[in-house]
Short mmCIF file of C-alpha atoms in Angstrom, two decimals:
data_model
loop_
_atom_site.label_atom_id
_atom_site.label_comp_id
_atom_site.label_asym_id
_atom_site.label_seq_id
_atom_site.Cartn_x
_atom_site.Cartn_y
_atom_site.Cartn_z
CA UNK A 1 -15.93 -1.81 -6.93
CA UNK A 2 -13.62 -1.19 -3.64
CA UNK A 3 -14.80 -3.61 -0.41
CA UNK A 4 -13.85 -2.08 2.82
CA UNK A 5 -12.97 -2.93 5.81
CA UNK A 6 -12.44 -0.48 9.48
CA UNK A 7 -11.11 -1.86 12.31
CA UNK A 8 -9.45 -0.39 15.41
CA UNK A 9 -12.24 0.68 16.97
CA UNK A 10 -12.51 -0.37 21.38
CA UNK A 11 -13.21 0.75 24.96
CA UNK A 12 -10.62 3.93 25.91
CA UNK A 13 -11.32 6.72 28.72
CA UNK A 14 -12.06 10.23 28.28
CA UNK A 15 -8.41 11.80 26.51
CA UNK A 16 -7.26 8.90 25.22
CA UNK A 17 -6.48 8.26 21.62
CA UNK A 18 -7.09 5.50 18.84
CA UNK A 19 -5.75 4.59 15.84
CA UNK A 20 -9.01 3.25 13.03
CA UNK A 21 -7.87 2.07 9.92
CA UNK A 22 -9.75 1.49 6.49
CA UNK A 23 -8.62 -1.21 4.64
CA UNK A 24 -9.41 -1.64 1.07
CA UNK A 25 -9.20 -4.59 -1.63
CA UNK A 26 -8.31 -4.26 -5.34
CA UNK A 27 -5.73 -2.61 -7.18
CA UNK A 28 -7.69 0.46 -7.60
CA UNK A 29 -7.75 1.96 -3.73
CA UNK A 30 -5.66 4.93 -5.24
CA UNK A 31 -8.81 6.16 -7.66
CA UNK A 32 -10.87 6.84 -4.55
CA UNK A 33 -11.53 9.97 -2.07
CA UNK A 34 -12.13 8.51 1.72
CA UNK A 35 -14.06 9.34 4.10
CA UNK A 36 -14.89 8.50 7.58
CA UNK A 37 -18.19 8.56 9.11
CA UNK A 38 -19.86 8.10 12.40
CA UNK A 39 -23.24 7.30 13.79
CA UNK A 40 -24.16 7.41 17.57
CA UNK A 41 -27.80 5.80 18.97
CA UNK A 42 -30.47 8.15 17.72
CA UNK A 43 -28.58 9.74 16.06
CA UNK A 44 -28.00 11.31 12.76
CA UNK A 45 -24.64 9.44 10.93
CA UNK A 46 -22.07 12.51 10.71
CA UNK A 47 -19.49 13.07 8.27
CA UNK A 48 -15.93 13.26 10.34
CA UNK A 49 -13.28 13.90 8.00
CA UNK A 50 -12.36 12.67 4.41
CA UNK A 51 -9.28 12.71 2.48
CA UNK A 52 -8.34 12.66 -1.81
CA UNK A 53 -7.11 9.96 -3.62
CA UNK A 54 -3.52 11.60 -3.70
CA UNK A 55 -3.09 12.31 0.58
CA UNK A 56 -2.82 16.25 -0.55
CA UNK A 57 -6.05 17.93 0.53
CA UNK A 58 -8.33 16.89 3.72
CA UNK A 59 -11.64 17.75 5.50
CA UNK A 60 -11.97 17.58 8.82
CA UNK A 61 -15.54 18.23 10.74
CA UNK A 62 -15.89 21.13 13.07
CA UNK A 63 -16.43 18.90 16.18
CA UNK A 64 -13.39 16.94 15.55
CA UNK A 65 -10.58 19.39 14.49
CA UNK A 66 -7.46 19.31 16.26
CA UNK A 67 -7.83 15.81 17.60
CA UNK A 68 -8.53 13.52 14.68
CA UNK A 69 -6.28 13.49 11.82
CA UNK A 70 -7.00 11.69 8.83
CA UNK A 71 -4.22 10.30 6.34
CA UNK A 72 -3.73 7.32 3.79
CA UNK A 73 -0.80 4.63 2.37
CA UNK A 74 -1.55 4.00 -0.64
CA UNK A 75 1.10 1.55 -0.64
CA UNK A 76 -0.64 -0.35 2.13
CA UNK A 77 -4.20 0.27 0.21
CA UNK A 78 -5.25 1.86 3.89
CA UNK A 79 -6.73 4.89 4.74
CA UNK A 80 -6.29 5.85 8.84
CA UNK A 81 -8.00 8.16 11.35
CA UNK A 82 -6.51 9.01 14.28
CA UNK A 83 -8.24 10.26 17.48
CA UNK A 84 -6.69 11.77 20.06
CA UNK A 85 -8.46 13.71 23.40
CA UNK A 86 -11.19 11.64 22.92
CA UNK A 87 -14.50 12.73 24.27
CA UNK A 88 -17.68 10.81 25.50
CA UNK A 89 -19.89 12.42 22.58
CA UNK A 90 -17.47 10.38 20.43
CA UNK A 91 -18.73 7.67 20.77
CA UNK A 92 -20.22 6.19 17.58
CA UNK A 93 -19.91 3.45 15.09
CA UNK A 94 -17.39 4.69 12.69
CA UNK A 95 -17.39 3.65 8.80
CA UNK A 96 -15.63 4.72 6.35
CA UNK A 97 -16.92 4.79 2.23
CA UNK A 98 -15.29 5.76 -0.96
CA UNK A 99 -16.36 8.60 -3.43
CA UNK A 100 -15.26 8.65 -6.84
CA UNK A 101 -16.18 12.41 -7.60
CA UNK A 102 -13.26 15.04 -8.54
CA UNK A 103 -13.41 17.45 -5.87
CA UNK A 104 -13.14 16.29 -2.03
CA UNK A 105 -16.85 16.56 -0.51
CA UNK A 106 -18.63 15.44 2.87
CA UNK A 107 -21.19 14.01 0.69
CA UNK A 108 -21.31 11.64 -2.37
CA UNK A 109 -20.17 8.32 -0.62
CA UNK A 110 -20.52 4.77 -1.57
CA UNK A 111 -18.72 1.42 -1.10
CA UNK A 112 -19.47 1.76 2.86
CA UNK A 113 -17.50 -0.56 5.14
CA UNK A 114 -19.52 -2.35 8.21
CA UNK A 115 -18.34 -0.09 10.53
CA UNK A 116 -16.25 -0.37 14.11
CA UNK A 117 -17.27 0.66 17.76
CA UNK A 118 -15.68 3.03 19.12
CA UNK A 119 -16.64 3.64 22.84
CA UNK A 120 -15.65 6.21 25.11
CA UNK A 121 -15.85 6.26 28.94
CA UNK A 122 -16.18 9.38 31.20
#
């Protein structure tokens, strides 16, 4: 089992950027695909982007490509998203979970962190 942890998440206006990061425990961090999630009020939680256990292939939703990037250390046992031009409708709880399966998917999660806030202001 991996335990996860997000932080980064705050208060930034409309166009700014953040920086989340995913940190994991345990020597096996570099066994796992990541992926980040979000989940506004009332809403639906959404898959944003994910990325394999080796850094070489990503997924990146629809509504967020070309502003966040996703990418991972290894070294660091950290997985990051970063969000630039952010946008009111961004605003969310972010998690992110680990998936074990071969191929990169926006579905088959597990090991969920507790989330951060991220809050954008018009």
């Amino acid at each position: 089992q991996v335990q996860l942890v997000e932080s980064g998440g705050g208060l930034v206006q409309a166009g700014g950027s953040l920086r989340l990061s995913c940190a994991a425990s345990g020597r096996t961090f570099s066994i796992y695909n990541i992926g980040w999630f979000r989940q506004a009020p009332g809403k639906e939680r959404e898959f944003v982007a994910a990325i394999n256990r080796s850094g070489g292939s990503t997924l990146h939703a629809d509504s967020v490509k070309g502003r966040f990037t996703i990418s991972r250390d290894d070294a660091k046992n950290t997985v990051y998203l970063q969000m630039n031009s952010l946008k009111p409708e961004d605003t969310a709880v972010y998690y992110c979970a680990a998936s074990g399966t071969i191929f990169l998917r926006r579905d088959g999660y597990n090991s969920w962190g507790q989330g951060t806030q991220v809050t954008v202001s018009s």
